[in-house]
Short mmCIF file of C-alpha atoms (C1' of nucleotides) in Angstrom, two decimals:
data_model
loop_
_atom_site.label_atom_id
_atom_site.label_comp_id
_atom_site.label_asym_id
_atom_site.label_seq_id
_atom_site.Cartn_x
_atom_site.Cartn_y
_atom_site.Cartn_z
CA MET A 1 -17.02 -7.51 -32.33
CA GLU A 2 -20.91 -7.72 -32.70
CA ARG A 3 -22.95 -4.85 -31.80
CA ARG A 4 -23.25 -4.43 -28.09
CA THR A 5 -25.71 -1.86 -26.31
CA GLN A 6 -24.32 1.08 -24.63
CA GLN A 7 -24.85 -0.62 -21.39
CA GLU A 8 -22.77 -3.83 -22.10
CA ARG A 9 -20.13 -1.44 -23.45
CA ARG A 10 -19.79 0.47 -20.37
CA GLU A 11 -19.73 -2.88 -18.26
CA THR A 12 -17.30 -4.59 -19.95
CA THR A 13 -15.05 -2.02 -19.75
CA GLU A 14 -15.80 -0.91 -16.24
CA ARG A 15 -15.41 -4.08 -14.95
CA ALA A 16 -11.93 -4.67 -17.16
CA LEU A 17 -10.52 -1.41 -15.78
CA LEU A 18 -11.15 -2.29 -12.43
CA THR A 19 -9.42 -5.76 -12.99
CA ALA A 20 -6.74 -4.29 -14.69
CA THR A 21 -5.99 -1.86 -11.79
CA ALA A 22 -6.25 -4.63 -9.47
CA ASP A 23 -3.82 -6.59 -10.96
CA LEU A 24 -1.67 -3.49 -10.98
CA VAL A 25 -2.52 -2.37 -7.63
CA VAL A 26 -1.24 -6.21 -6.70
CA GLU A 27 1.94 -6.07 -8.68
CA SER A 28 3.65 -2.68 -7.62
CA GLY A 29 0.84 -1.15 -5.08
CA LEU A 30 -1.48 1.39 -5.46
CA ALA A 31 0.51 4.94 -5.47
CA SER A 32 2.70 3.44 -8.73
CA VAL A 33 -0.46 3.12 -10.46
CA THR A 34 -0.90 4.96 -13.44
CA LEU A 35 -3.99 6.03 -15.35
CA ALA A 36 -2.25 5.38 -18.71
CA GLU A 37 -1.43 2.09 -17.36
CA VAL A 38 -4.49 1.11 -16.33
CA GLY A 39 -6.05 1.85 -19.43
CA ARG A 40 -3.11 0.39 -21.78
CA ARG A 41 -3.66 -2.87 -19.33
CA ALA A 42 -7.19 -3.04 -19.81
CA GLY A 43 -6.72 -2.90 -23.95
CA TYR A 44 -7.99 0.92 -24.20
CA SER A 45 -5.97 4.29 -24.19
CA ARG A 46 -4.60 6.63 -21.83
CA GLY A 47 -7.66 8.71 -21.14
CA ILE A 48 -9.90 6.00 -20.67
CA VAL A 49 -9.65 5.81 -16.58
CA THR A 50 -10.71 9.79 -16.47
CA HIS A 51 -13.54 9.08 -18.90
CA HIS A 52 -14.82 6.89 -17.01
CA PHE A 53 -14.41 7.35 -13.16
CA GLY A 54 -14.13 11.00 -13.45
CA SER A 55 -10.48 11.27 -10.95
CA LYS A 56 -7.91 8.72 -10.13
CA GLN A 57 -9.99 8.99 -6.45
CA ALA A 58 -13.05 7.82 -7.91
CA LEU A 59 -11.52 4.83 -9.20
CA VAL A 60 -9.85 3.76 -5.99
CA GLU A 61 -13.27 4.07 -4.57
CA ALA A 62 -15.00 2.11 -7.00
CA LEU A 63 -11.72 -0.37 -7.00
CA VAL A 64 -11.94 -0.44 -2.61
CA THR A 65 -16.13 -1.08 -2.81
CA ALA A 66 -15.55 -3.50 -5.95
CA SER A 67 -12.79 -5.63 -3.73
CA GLN A 68 -15.10 -5.59 -0.61
CA ALA A 69 -16.86 -8.52 -1.39
CA GLY A 70 -15.62 -11.30 1.00
CA PHE A 71 -14.47 -14.50 -0.16
CA VAL A 72 -16.20 -16.57 2.40
CA PRO A 73 -19.82 -17.81 0.90
CA GLY A 74 -22.22 -19.14 2.36
CA LEU A 75 -21.31 -18.02 5.67
CA GLY A 76 -24.59 -16.45 6.61
CA GLU A 77 -26.41 -19.50 6.97
CA ILE A 78 -24.75 -21.20 9.68
CA GLU A 79 -26.19 -20.09 12.70
CA PRO A 80 -24.12 -17.77 15.54
CA GLY A 81 -21.92 -19.28 17.61
CA LEU A 82 -18.70 -21.24 18.29
CA ASP A 83 -19.05 -23.50 15.01
CA ARG A 84 -19.16 -19.82 12.67
CA VAL A 85 -15.84 -19.13 14.23
CA LEU A 86 -14.16 -22.21 14.00
CA ALA A 87 -15.69 -22.26 9.95
CA LEU A 88 -15.35 -18.71 9.39
CA VAL A 89 -11.10 -19.78 9.84
CA GLU A 90 -11.10 -22.93 7.95
CA ARG A 91 -13.16 -21.57 4.80
CA TYR A 92 -11.47 -18.69 4.85
CA LEU A 93 -8.03 -19.88 4.76
CA GLY A 94 -9.38 -22.68 2.41
CA ALA A 95 -10.42 -19.63 -0.09
CA VAL A 96 -7.84 -18.20 -0.26
CA SER A 97 -5.43 -20.01 -3.05
CA GLY A 98 -8.47 -19.27 -5.13
CA ILE A 99 -9.38 -16.30 -4.98
CA GLY A 100 -9.81 -13.72 -7.73
CA SER A 101 -7.90 -10.56 -8.90
CA LEU A 102 -10.48 -7.94 -6.78
CA ASN A 103 -9.74 -10.18 -3.72
CA ARG A 104 -6.38 -10.25 -4.28
CA ALA A 105 -6.46 -6.25 -4.55
CA PHE A 106 -8.50 -5.91 -1.16
CA LEU A 107 -5.56 -7.96 0.67
CA VAL A 108 -3.16 -5.58 -0.48
CA LEU A 109 -5.22 -2.39 -0.08
CA TRP A 110 -5.88 -3.72 3.33
CA ALA A 111 -1.52 -3.85 3.83
CA GLU A 112 -1.67 -0.55 2.26
CA SER A 113 -4.37 1.71 4.15
CA VAL A 114 -2.17 0.98 7.17
CA ALA A 115 -0.48 3.97 6.58
CA SER A 116 -2.51 5.96 4.00
CA PRO A 117 -4.54 8.60 5.30
CA ASP A 118 -7.63 7.98 2.60
CA LEU A 119 -7.50 4.60 2.91
CA GLY A 120 -7.03 3.90 6.61
CA PRO A 121 -10.36 4.81 7.81
CA VAL A 122 -12.15 2.79 5.32
CA PHE A 123 -10.52 -0.68 6.37
CA ARG A 124 -10.51 0.31 9.87
CA GLU A 125 -14.21 0.61 10.18
CA ARG A 126 -14.29 -2.75 8.12
CA ASP A 127 -11.78 -4.52 10.59
CA ALA A 128 -14.18 -3.17 13.16
CA LEU A 129 -16.75 -4.74 12.02
CA PHE A 130 -15.12 -8.16 10.97
CA ARG A 131 -14.14 -8.27 14.68
CA ALA A 132 -17.63 -7.19 15.97
CA ASP A 133 -19.17 -10.61 14.24
CA ILE A 134 -16.55 -12.75 15.68
CA VAL A 135 -17.00 -11.34 19.32
CA ALA A 136 -21.31 -11.74 18.42
CA ASP A 137 -20.23 -15.47 17.40
CA LEU A 138 -18.82 -15.74 20.63
CA ASP A 139 -20.41 -14.21 22.72
CA ALA A 140 -23.63 -16.26 21.40
CA GLY A 141 -21.49 -19.10 22.12
CA ARG A 142 -20.65 -18.48 25.48
CA ASP A 143 -24.37 -18.16 26.09
CA ALA A 144 -25.59 -21.81 24.54
CA GLY A 145 -22.23 -22.93 26.94
CA GLN A 146 -20.43 -23.88 24.17
CA VAL A 147 -17.48 -21.61 24.70
CA ARG A 148 -15.63 -21.68 27.82
CA ASP A 149 -15.83 -18.67 30.34
CA ASP A 150 -12.45 -17.53 30.96
CA VAL A 151 -12.34 -16.24 26.64
CA ASP A 152 -11.96 -12.49 25.96
CA PRO A 153 -14.27 -12.32 23.07
CA ALA A 154 -11.93 -9.29 21.65
CA VAL A 155 -9.04 -9.91 22.34
CA VAL A 156 -9.81 -13.53 20.69
CA ALA A 157 -11.21 -11.64 17.56
CA ALA A 158 -7.99 -9.31 17.26
CA ILE A 159 -6.06 -12.34 16.72
CA VAL A 160 -8.17 -14.39 14.67
CA VAL A 161 -8.32 -11.22 12.12
CA ALA A 162 -4.22 -10.75 12.51
CA GLU A 163 -3.91 -14.65 11.60
CA LEU A 164 -6.57 -14.50 8.77
CA ARG A 165 -4.90 -11.32 7.26
CA GLY A 166 -1.54 -12.20 7.96
CA LEU A 167 -1.54 -15.81 6.59
CA ALA A 168 -3.45 -14.60 3.50
CA LEU A 169 -0.66 -11.80 3.04
CA GLN A 170 1.92 -14.53 3.61
CA TYR A 171 0.41 -17.17 1.17
CA LEU A 172 -0.68 -13.99 -1.72
CA VAL A 173 3.48 -12.22 -1.71
CA ALA A 174 4.69 -16.25 -1.10
CA PRO A 175 2.37 -19.01 -2.59
CA ASP A 176 5.10 -21.99 -2.50
CA SER A 177 5.88 -21.10 1.29
CA MET A 178 2.54 -22.66 2.93
CA ASP A 179 -0.55 -24.83 2.49
CA PRO A 180 -3.17 -22.23 3.20
CA ALA A 181 -5.92 -25.05 3.21
CA ALA A 182 -3.85 -27.13 5.73
CA VAL A 183 -3.24 -23.86 8.25
CA GLY A 184 -6.70 -23.43 8.18
CA ARG A 185 -7.62 -26.96 9.28
CA ALA A 186 -4.51 -26.36 11.63
CA LEU A 187 -5.95 -23.34 13.02
CA ARG A 188 -9.31 -24.56 13.13
CA ASP A 189 -8.99 -27.56 15.02
CA HIS A 190 -5.99 -25.14 17.36
CA TRP A 191 -9.09 -23.01 18.27
CA ARG A 192 -11.71 -25.54 18.29
CA VAL A 193 -9.56 -26.76 21.94
CA ALA A 194 -8.75 -23.16 23.08
CA LEU A 195 -12.34 -22.33 22.82
CA ALA A 196 -14.70 -25.12 23.30
CA ALA A 197 -15.85 -25.24 26.81
CA PRO A 198 -14.98 -28.95 28.84
CA MET B 1 24.61 25.98 18.53
CA GLU B 2 27.91 25.35 19.92
CA ARG B 3 31.00 24.34 18.44
CA ARG B 4 30.52 20.18 17.21
CA THR B 5 32.81 18.48 15.11
CA GLN B 6 32.17 17.61 11.62
CA GLN B 7 31.34 14.08 12.14
CA GLU B 8 29.08 15.46 15.19
CA ARG B 9 27.00 17.28 12.84
CA ARG B 10 27.06 14.37 10.18
CA GLU B 11 25.60 12.14 12.45
CA THR B 12 23.12 14.23 13.85
CA THR B 13 21.80 15.32 10.92
CA GLU B 14 21.43 11.70 9.21
CA ARG B 15 19.74 10.86 12.65
CA ALA B 16 17.51 13.56 12.34
CA LEU B 17 16.90 12.77 8.68
CA LEU B 18 16.04 9.10 9.51
CA THR B 19 13.45 9.76 12.14
CA ALA B 20 11.94 12.30 10.03
CA THR B 21 11.75 9.86 7.75
CA ALA B 22 10.19 7.49 9.47
CA ASP B 23 8.10 9.50 11.36
CA LEU B 24 6.41 10.80 7.57
CA VAL B 25 6.35 6.97 6.53
CA VAL B 26 4.14 6.01 9.80
CA GLU B 27 1.98 9.06 9.06
CA SER B 28 1.60 8.66 4.99
CA GLY B 29 3.25 5.80 3.99
CA LEU B 30 6.71 5.56 1.39
CA ALA B 31 4.93 6.73 -1.59
CA SER B 32 4.11 10.04 -0.50
CA VAL B 33 7.05 10.70 1.14
CA THR B 34 9.23 14.12 -0.63
CA LEU B 35 12.44 14.83 0.33
CA ALA B 36 11.96 18.23 0.66
CA GLU B 37 9.56 17.39 3.23
CA VAL B 38 11.91 15.59 4.63
CA GLY B 39 14.59 17.99 5.11
CA ARG B 40 11.87 20.65 5.80
CA ARG B 41 10.43 17.84 9.38
CA ALA B 42 14.27 17.61 9.96
CA GLY B 43 14.63 20.96 10.24
CA TYR B 44 16.86 21.28 7.14
CA SER B 45 16.18 22.88 3.81
CA ARG B 46 14.98 20.93 0.60
CA GLY B 47 18.50 19.85 -0.59
CA ILE B 48 19.49 17.94 2.52
CA VAL B 49 18.62 14.34 1.73
CA THR B 50 20.09 14.59 -1.54
CA HIS B 51 23.32 15.73 -0.31
CA HIS B 52 23.76 13.13 2.75
CA PHE B 53 22.13 10.05 0.75
CA GLY B 54 22.45 10.94 -2.79
CA SER B 55 19.05 9.78 -3.77
CA LYS B 56 15.76 8.68 -2.16
CA GLN B 57 16.47 4.86 -2.93
CA ALA B 58 19.59 5.32 -0.75
CA LEU B 59 17.53 7.50 1.57
CA VAL B 60 15.26 4.07 1.76
CA GLU B 61 17.57 1.92 2.19
CA ALA B 62 19.34 3.27 5.29
CA LEU B 63 15.93 3.37 6.92
CA VAL B 64 15.18 -0.15 5.96
CA THR B 65 18.70 -0.77 7.93
CA ALA B 66 17.80 1.61 10.18
CA SER B 67 14.42 0.26 11.56
CA GLN B 68 15.60 -3.40 11.06
CA ALA B 69 16.95 -3.57 14.72
CA GLY B 70 13.86 -5.80 16.52
CA PHE B 71 12.36 -4.55 19.20
CA VAL B 72 13.14 -7.80 21.68
CA PRO B 73 15.74 -7.48 23.39
CA GLY B 74 17.16 -10.11 25.20
CA LEU B 75 16.04 -12.91 23.62
CA GLY B 76 19.24 -14.58 23.00
CA GLU B 77 20.17 -15.25 26.26
CA ILE B 78 16.91 -17.83 26.82
CA GLU B 79 17.84 -21.46 24.88
CA PRO B 80 16.43 -22.70 22.56
CA GLY B 81 13.30 -24.48 22.73
CA LEU B 82 9.62 -23.98 23.63
CA ASP B 83 10.26 -21.87 26.40
CA ARG B 84 12.03 -19.31 23.91
CA VAL B 85 8.73 -18.80 21.82
CA LEU B 86 6.69 -17.85 24.19
CA ALA B 87 8.71 -15.59 25.37
CA LEU B 88 9.25 -14.03 21.93
CA VAL B 89 5.15 -13.80 21.63
CA GLU B 90 4.87 -12.08 25.48
CA ARG B 91 7.50 -9.53 24.80
CA TYR B 92 7.10 -8.61 21.15
CA LEU B 93 3.47 -8.01 22.30
CA GLY B 94 4.63 -6.27 25.64
CA ALA B 95 7.00 -4.07 23.81
CA VAL B 96 4.81 -2.67 20.93
CA SER B 97 3.23 -0.21 23.28
CA GLY B 98 6.71 1.64 23.37
CA ILE B 99 8.63 1.36 20.20
CA GLY B 100 10.26 4.03 18.61
CA SER B 101 9.51 6.14 15.24
CA LEU B 102 12.10 3.56 13.63
CA ASN B 103 10.33 0.46 14.48
CA ARG B 104 7.16 1.66 13.81
CA ALA B 105 8.28 2.60 10.22
CA PHE B 106 9.71 -0.99 10.05
CA LEU B 107 5.92 -2.34 10.89
CA VAL B 108 4.88 0.39 8.01
CA LEU B 109 7.28 -0.84 5.49
CA TRP B 110 6.57 -4.64 6.22
CA ALA B 111 3.19 -3.23 5.15
CA GLU B 112 3.67 -1.93 2.17
CA SER B 113 6.45 -4.45 0.78
CA VAL B 114 3.38 -6.88 0.66
CA ALA B 115 2.79 -5.03 -3.45
CA SER B 116 6.55 -3.32 -3.29
CA PRO B 117 9.00 -4.54 -6.27
CA ASP B 118 11.55 -3.19 -4.23
CA LEU B 119 10.98 -3.49 -0.86
CA GLY B 120 9.10 -7.18 -0.89
CA PRO B 121 12.48 -9.04 -1.36
CA VAL B 122 14.29 -7.85 1.49
CA PHE B 123 11.36 -8.02 4.11
CA ARG B 124 10.44 -11.79 2.57
CA GLU B 125 13.76 -12.68 3.39
CA ARG B 126 13.08 -11.25 6.95
CA ASP B 127 10.35 -12.84 7.32
CA ALA B 128 12.06 -16.02 6.19
CA LEU B 129 14.36 -15.66 8.58
CA PHE B 130 11.72 -14.98 11.76
CA ARG B 131 9.54 -18.01 10.96
CA ALA B 132 12.91 -20.34 10.65
CA ASP B 133 14.39 -18.88 14.27
CA ILE B 134 10.84 -20.09 15.33
CA VAL B 135 10.82 -23.72 13.59
CA ALA B 136 14.53 -24.19 15.03
CA ASP B 137 13.27 -23.07 18.33
CA LEU B 138 9.97 -25.85 18.45
CA ASP B 139 12.44 -28.49 16.84
CA ALA B 140 14.82 -28.11 19.95
CA GLY B 141 11.30 -28.38 22.21
CA ARG B 142 10.69 -31.34 20.51
CA ASP B 143 13.98 -32.99 20.71
CA ALA B 144 13.84 -31.94 24.83
CA GLY B 145 10.29 -33.35 24.72
CA GLN B 146 9.00 -30.43 25.63
CA VAL B 147 6.98 -30.02 22.33
CA ARG B 148 4.53 -32.21 21.45
CA ASP B 149 5.11 -34.73 18.39
CA ASP B 150 1.69 -33.95 16.38
CA VAL B 151 2.68 -30.01 15.67
CA ASP B 152 3.87 -29.26 12.44
CA PRO B 153 6.95 -26.24 12.84
CA ALA B 154 6.13 -24.76 9.66
CA VAL B 155 2.85 -23.86 10.29
CA VAL B 156 2.87 -22.82 13.94
CA ALA B 157 5.96 -20.33 12.66
CA ALA B 158 3.97 -19.26 10.16
CA ILE B 159 0.73 -18.70 12.41
CA VAL B 160 2.82 -16.76 14.97
CA VAL B 161 4.29 -14.24 12.52
CA ALA B 162 1.10 -13.52 11.38
CA GLU B 163 -0.12 -13.27 14.30
CA LEU B 164 2.36 -11.33 15.42
CA ARG B 165 2.77 -8.38 12.85
CA GLY B 166 -0.72 -8.26 12.32
CA LEU B 167 -1.62 -7.61 16.15
CA ALA B 168 1.32 -4.95 16.09
CA LEU B 169 -0.30 -3.10 12.96
CA GLN B 170 -3.75 -3.51 14.71
CA TYR B 171 -2.52 -1.66 17.70
CA LEU B 172 -0.47 0.92 15.67
CA VAL B 173 -3.23 2.01 13.64
CA ALA B 174 -5.94 1.97 16.65
CA PRO B 175 -4.16 2.08 19.88
CA ASP B 176 -7.23 2.10 21.60
CA SER B 177 -8.74 -0.79 20.46
CA MET B 178 -6.36 -3.02 22.45
CA ASP B 179 -3.98 -3.45 25.12
CA PRO B 180 -1.29 -5.03 23.54
CA ALA B 181 0.14 -6.98 26.64
CA ALA B 182 -2.70 -8.07 27.93
CA VAL B 183 -3.28 -9.53 24.21
CA GLY B 184 0.56 -10.97 24.59
CA ARG B 185 -0.18 -12.84 27.16
CA ALA B 186 -3.20 -14.61 26.64
CA LEU B 187 -1.64 -15.37 23.46
CA ARG B 188 1.53 -17.10 25.68
CA ASP B 189 -0.94 -18.85 27.66
CA HIS B 190 -2.91 -20.11 24.31
CA TRP B 191 0.14 -21.29 22.76
CA ARG B 192 1.66 -23.05 25.80
CA VAL B 193 -1.35 -24.71 26.52
CA ALA B 194 -1.30 -25.92 22.70
CA LEU B 195 2.19 -26.94 22.28
CA ALA B 196 3.55 -28.09 25.90
CA ALA B 197 4.03 -32.34 25.37
CA PRO B 198 1.30 -33.68 27.89
"C1'" DA C 1 43.04 27.75 2.94
"C1'" DC C 2 41.42 23.94 2.29
"C1'" DT C 3 37.83 20.90 3.18
"C1'" DT C 4 33.31 19.13 4.38
"C1'" DA C 5 28.33 20.35 5.47
"C1'" DC C 6 24.28 22.97 3.81
"C1'" DT C 7 21.07 26.20 0.46
"C1'" DT C 8 19.32 27.91 -3.04
"C1'" DG C 9 18.73 28.04 -8.48
"C1'" DT C 10 17.57 25.41 -12.12
"C1'" DT C 11 16.11 21.57 -15.19
"C1'" DC C 12 13.72 17.68 -16.71
"C1'" DG C 13 11.00 13.86 -17.05
"C1'" DC C 14 6.10 12.13 -14.81
"C1'" DC C 15 1.15 12.05 -14.04
"C1'" DG C 16 -3.57 13.58 -13.23
"C1'" DA C 17 -6.69 16.54 -15.86
"C1'" DC C 18 -9.26 18.75 -19.08
"C1'" DA C 19 -10.48 20.25 -24.13
"C1'" DC C 20 -11.19 18.60 -28.21
"C1'" DG C 21 -12.52 15.04 -32.63
"C1'" DC C 22 -13.85 10.88 -34.48
"C1'" DA C 23 -16.51 6.58 -33.55
"C1'" DA C 24 -20.17 3.28 -31.92
"C1'" DG C 25 -24.58 3.29 -30.76
"C1'" DT C 26 -29.28 5.21 -30.09
"C1'" DT C 27 -33.48 7.14 -31.33
"C1'" DA C 28 -37.20 9.80 -33.93
"C1'" DG C 29 -39.15 11.04 -38.35
"C1'" DC C 30 -40.49 9.51 -42.61
"C1'" DG D 1 -36.93 -0.71 -42.88
"C1'" DC D 2 -34.24 2.93 -43.68
"C1'" DT D 3 -31.40 7.20 -42.60
"C1'" DA D 4 -30.95 11.28 -40.48
"C1'" DA D 5 -30.03 13.67 -35.53
"C1'" DC D 6 -28.41 12.94 -31.24
"C1'" DT D 7 -26.30 10.66 -27.46
"C1'" DT D 8 -22.59 8.34 -25.44
"C1'" DG D 9 -17.86 5.56 -25.39
"C1'" DC D 10 -13.60 6.54 -26.51
"C1'" DG D 11 -8.78 8.10 -28.34
"C1'" DT D 12 -4.97 12.31 -28.61
"C1'" DG D 13 -2.95 16.78 -27.75
"C1'" DT D 14 -1.93 19.65 -24.17
"C1'" DC D 15 -1.05 22.33 -20.00
"C1'" DG D 16 0.09 22.62 -15.44
"C1'" DG D 17 1.84 21.01 -10.98
"C1'" DC D 18 4.92 17.78 -8.38
"C1'" DG D 19 9.10 16.41 -7.14
"C1'" DA D 20 13.98 14.27 -7.96
"C1'" DA D 21 18.33 15.16 -9.31
"C1'" DC D 22 22.30 17.94 -10.22
"C1'" DA D 23 24.81 23.02 -10.32
"C1'" DA D 24 26.70 26.54 -7.75
"C1'" DG D 25 26.99 29.17 -4.46
"C1'" DT D 26 27.11 30.29 0.71
"C1'" DA D 27 28.30 28.88 5.67
"C1'" DA D 28 30.52 26.27 9.23
"C1'" DG D 29 34.73 23.37 10.77
"C1'" DT D 30 39.60 22.00 10.83
#
DNA sequence: ACTTACTTGTTCGCCGACACGCAAGTTAGC
DNA sequence: GCTAACTTGCGTGTCGGCGAACAAGTAAGT
């Protein structure tokens, strides 16, 4: 090991700890993750996590933050409207098969947050933002005459969020059971027909 | 407390323990449920769960089994085909707002099973059966000319399962955010348009 | 009386956290 | 440049708490 600066040492260690935590979360859930196992998996000792993060809670918060980076890049460049919703659906599911540890952990944490007093509020807020984005696009699309007048943006947003997360989880736990990209294209076409103004 | 038979005592206690466990699971997740708390919540002592079930694992298995009773009654009376899928969608979400502790616990356990080596296989098998039922209905509908030829039953089944579970969970964690019955009707109409043969 | 439901006392393993010691990296004085 | 003093990353010993499981006792039903 050549000479590294303190900052480099710290950063590589922290990355290793977060990805080790993410892997363990995906494998067996957050509750069963122990600090000792995280350290061991990352190639360090049992005490490393406490040293870096101080507490398990701090580790989890760092993981949640790090995992929040969405896995649909370049969506901000599309202007608001129907097309952006359709692109979201297609690209989200198109990207699912290639996501890394942190993004997989995000999906698992999202599922576990359902009954977790700690994680629950964080992920509920995030879902609310997710739905709000979709609602905004649908409203914009309706103003522009792209979207039918009789669709309820809030209802559609709730359904789309349920679909994307639900399908991603299904693929995560049983990759052989589906081709997410194909499902994504089908879903995109499906929504185009249902939403587009005649 | 008047005189009860041993069988009555045992049955009422077991029901109390299972519903107490279900409530605790919904509140804070399976991992954080302790046997002592289950006993206390059910109105007994710390040791009651061990006495009745022998181990925590046995308690969980009993809860999983008890929670499996689906909350869409009367679906077996509809003959296979498109109509049954549409009825499933509508009634599933129509029933969500009125389900009891055990069914709520089922949804939570389903979410937690994503990263649980113990629960995972059980719930994955159940989802596979759920999807297979929908596929069978769509195949029957296609044979009867009700369903378009260009729909992929496996894809649609995966999407429907994702929608139903995802929407039910969204309602479970944030009841004020949506009216599940209204969403159910919207989704039913949505699928009728998408699936029905021209 | 005997069995069965239930409670209470106790043990044992596990995990998070803290404290202290060592090693690797950094900086200042020469 | 070189090295000594300091800082920071990291390992190990240990403690305290918690929770599941077993054992032994008490009360309720047969």
